[in-house]
Amino acid sequence: MAQFGRCSVGLVAALLLIAPSCSLKKLAVNKVGDAIASGGSTYERDDDVELVGDALPFSLKLLESLLSESPDHLGMLNATCKGFTSYAYAYVQSGDKALADPDLAAADAIRARARRLYLRALRYGLHGLDVSYPGFSSRLTADPKGAVAVAKAKDVERLYWCAAALGLAISVSKEDAAMIARVPEVEAMLDRALALDESWGEGTLHEFAITLASAKPGGGRAEELGKHYERALALSHGTRAALFITYAEAAAVPKQDARMFRDLIAKALAVDADAHEEIRLSNLVAQRRALWLRAHVADFFLDPGADDAGTGGAR
């Protein structure tokens, strides 16, 4: 989830009040931006999904306000890209309203809002890469593989969040040929990140590779999906609930293996979120979706098999 540091609104206001000149004001904003970019994540450790969801919009608007004063601050640009992507996925596309089986019009509205937020995130992320590598975003469209070749190991996180923002925007734009045509950009950024540091995020890159492979026409090859799953599982030591959900939807649903699906959902729900504080919120968000999937197995399988919703697939 988004990492906004521990700066209070009072600190921001105080710094701006004592910085009357433009140069001093920008210096103050940059100091706050540095603290936000380097601070620990209080959001990710939180155990209240709704509380964080209510707080994130204010934090994101604060970041945007600071960026209006210092538009090239790399730390804030990355935090804003990460924040909007995370908020759109956890609270809009996969939020309570999206999981409540809305009617067609409501579902379209949710997807449209999610797409706007993902593209908003992407603009901040790509601007950060443009600051480091002038012309990066333009080259990315024309020559994706060539554009990402300049990226270094320190850029892996930025590549991931840009790829995630664009990939998720494409996922909610399936009728938009122009958006679908941007898949090579996502692939190039992910492939470069994997080449630079495939262990980053304890398997996060491999988990995203599962999502991307399964989104291609015909879905990903079982061997390819399995390879990424096993590597992500090894790197994460089974601590990330989202991995099991991602693999369940990408591998079990296409081959109509309801038993495999239930087993993976059970593994997601078995993760002890409190035992891994640094990713507690991510696990809680993933487990919320796991509960919904467990209750809707029949929506995904022609033969859902035994109804073990009460046991979570446990044996």
mmCIF file with all atom_site columns, C-alpha atoms in Angstrom, residues 6 14 22 105-106 111 128-129 160 165 169 194 218 233 239 257 261 266 284 302:
data_model
loop_
_atom_site.group_PDB
_atom_site.id
_atom_site.type_symbol
_atom_site.label_atom_id
_atom_site.label_alt_id
_atom_site.label_comp_id
_atom_site.label_asym_id
_atom_site.label_entity_id
_atom_site.label_seq_id
_atom_site.pdbx_PDB_ins_code
_atom_site.Cartn_x
_atom_site.Cartn_y
_atom_site.Cartn_z
_atom_site.occupancy
_atom_site.B_iso_or_equiv
_atom_site.pdbx_formal_charge
_atom_site.auth_seq_id
_atom_site.auth_comp_id
_atom_site.auth_asym_id
_atom_site.auth_atom_id
_atom_site.pdbx_PDB_model_num
ATOM 1  C CA . ARG A 1 6   ? 4.976   9.987   9.365   1.00 0.00 ? 6   ARG A CA 1
ATOM 2  C CA . ALA A 1 14  ? 4.654   25.027  9.867   1.00 0.00 ? 14  ALA A CA 1
ATOM 3  C CA . CYS A 1 22  ? 9.524   30.793  -3.446  1.00 0.00 ? 22  CYS A CA 1
ATOM 4  C CA . ALA A 1 105 ? -24.221 0.457   -14.866 1.00 0.00 ? 105 ALA A CA 1
ATOM 5  C CA . ALA A 1 106 ? -22.638 0.570   -11.414 1.00 0.00 ? 106 ALA A CA 1
ATOM 6  C CA . ARG A 1 111 ? -14.261 0.447   -13.745 1.00 0.00 ? 111 ARG A CA 1
ATOM 7  C CA . GLY A 1 128 ? 9.526   10.472  -12.291 1.00 0.00 ? 128 GLY A CA 1
ATOM 8  C CA . LEU A 1 129 ? 11.227  8.254   -14.862 1.00 0.00 ? 129 LEU A CA 1
ATOM 9  C CA . TYR A 1 160 ? 6.947   -2.054  -10.966 1.00 0.00 ? 160 TYR A CA 1
ATOM 10 C CA . ALA A 1 165 ? -0.703  1.161   -12.888 1.00 0.00 ? 165 ALA A CA 1
ATOM 11 C CA . ALA A 1 169 ? -5.721  0.387   -16.326 1.00 0.00 ? 169 ALA A CA 1
ATOM 12 C CA . LEU A 1 194 ? 12.803  -8.982  -13.235 1.00 0.00 ? 194 LEU A CA 1
ATOM 13 C CA . GLY A 1 218 ? -5.953  -17.480 -24.275 1.00 0.00 ? 218 GLY A CA 1
ATOM 14 C CA . LEU A 1 233 ? 6.136   -18.663 -3.157  1.00 0.00 ? 233 LEU A CA 1
ATOM 15 C CA . THR A 1 239 ? 3.484   -14.897 3.769   1.00 0.00 ? 239 THR A CA 1
ATOM 16 C CA . ASP A 1 257 ? -10.244 -27.030 -11.202 1.00 0.00 ? 257 ASP A CA 1
ATOM 17 C CA . PHE A 1 261 ? -9.210  -23.067 -6.407  1.00 0.00 ? 261 PHE A CA 1
ATOM 18 C CA . ALA A 1 266 ? -7.843  -21.653 1.990   1.00 0.00 ? 266 ALA A CA 1
ATOM 19 C CA . LEU A 1 284 ? -6.110  -8.136  5.085   1.00 0.00 ? 284 LEU A CA 1
ATOM 20 C CA . LEU A 1 302 ? -19.414 -25.184 -14.281 1.00 0.00 ? 302 LEU A CA 1
#
